[in-house]
PDB file of C-alpha atoms in Angstrom:
ATOM      1  CA  MET R  92      -8.037  17.423  30.482  1.00 50.00           C
ATOM      2  CA  GLU R  93      -7.608  20.162  33.067  1.00 55.00           C
ATOM      3  CA  TYR R  94      -5.439  18.844  35.866  1.00 54.00           C
ATOM      4  CA  ARG R  95      -5.629  22.153  37.743  1.00 59.00           C
ATOM      5  CA  LYS R  96      -9.198  21.411  38.808  1.00 59.00           C
ATOM      6  CA  LEU R  97      -8.321  17.984  40.183  1.00 53.00           C
ATOM      7  CA  GLY R  98      -7.271  17.494  43.784  1.00 57.00           C
ATOM      8  CA  ASN R  99      -4.858  14.767  44.862  1.00 59.00           C
ATOM      9  CA  THR R 100      -7.777  12.458  45.654  1.00 64.00           C
ATOM     10  CA  SER R 101      -9.304  12.801  42.181  1.00 67.00           C
ATOM     11  CA  LEU R 102      -6.046  12.559  40.286  1.00 73.00           C
ATOM     12  CA  GLN R 103      -5.559   8.800  40.630  1.00 78.00           C
ATOM     13  CA  PRO R 104      -8.878   7.819  38.972  1.00 79.00           C
ATOM     14  CA  ALA R 105      -8.101  10.220  36.128  1.00 78.00           C
ATOM     15  CA  ILE R 106      -4.710   8.578  35.607  1.00 80.00           C
ATOM     16  CA  THR R 107      -6.375   5.153  35.625  1.00 84.00           C
ATOM     17  CA  VAL R 108      -8.828   6.271  32.937  1.00 84.00           C
ATOM     18  CA  VAL R 109      -6.027   7.697  30.802  1.00 85.00           C
ATOM     19  CA  LEU R 110      -4.000   4.485  31.094  1.00 85.00           C
ATOM     20  CA  ALA R 111      -7.062   2.399  30.207  1.00 88.00           C
ATOM     21  CA  GLY R 112      -7.616   4.595  27.159  1.00 89.00           C
ATOM     22  CA  ALA R 113      -3.991   4.118  26.116  1.00 88.00           C
ATOM     23  CA  ARG R 114      -4.372   0.328  26.357  1.00 91.00           C
ATOM     24  CA  ASN R 115      -7.513   0.476  24.227  1.00 92.00           C
ATOM     25  CA  ALA R 116      -5.705   2.603  21.647  1.00 92.00           C
ATOM     26  CA  ASP R 117      -2.794   0.161  21.532  1.00 93.00           C
ATOM     27  CA  GLN R 118      -5.237  -2.705  20.992  1.00 93.00           C
ATOM     28  CA  ALA R 119      -6.997  -0.808  18.205  1.00 92.00           C
ATOM     29  CA  ILE R 120      -3.657  -0.140  16.502  1.00 92.00           C
ATOM     30  CA  ALA R 121      -2.701  -3.810  16.833  1.00 93.00           C
ATOM     31  CA  ASN R 122      -6.029  -4.820  15.289  1.00 91.00           C
ATOM     32  CA  ALA R 123      -5.514  -2.408  12.385  1.00 91.00           C
ATOM     33  CA  LYS R 124      -2.018  -3.771  11.732  1.00 92.00           C
ATOM     34  CA  ALA R 125      -3.359  -7.334  11.814  1.00 91.00           C
ATOM     35  CA  MET R 126      -5.945  -6.396   9.190  1.00 89.00           C
ATOM     36  CA  GLU R 127      -3.255  -4.883   6.965  1.00 84.00           C
ATOM     37  CA  ILE R 128      -1.192  -8.071   7.151  1.00 77.00           C
ATOM     38  CA  ALA R 129      -4.154 -10.379   6.501  1.00 62.00           C
TER      39      ALA R 129
END
């Protein structure tokens, strides 16, 4: 992601998308661990 092209007004939505992606990744990892245990 190229932050240089983003102004202050477009930066917040980008951060929100990144955080949402991180939550989805954490959930995917949790699901994978649950499968390993089962």
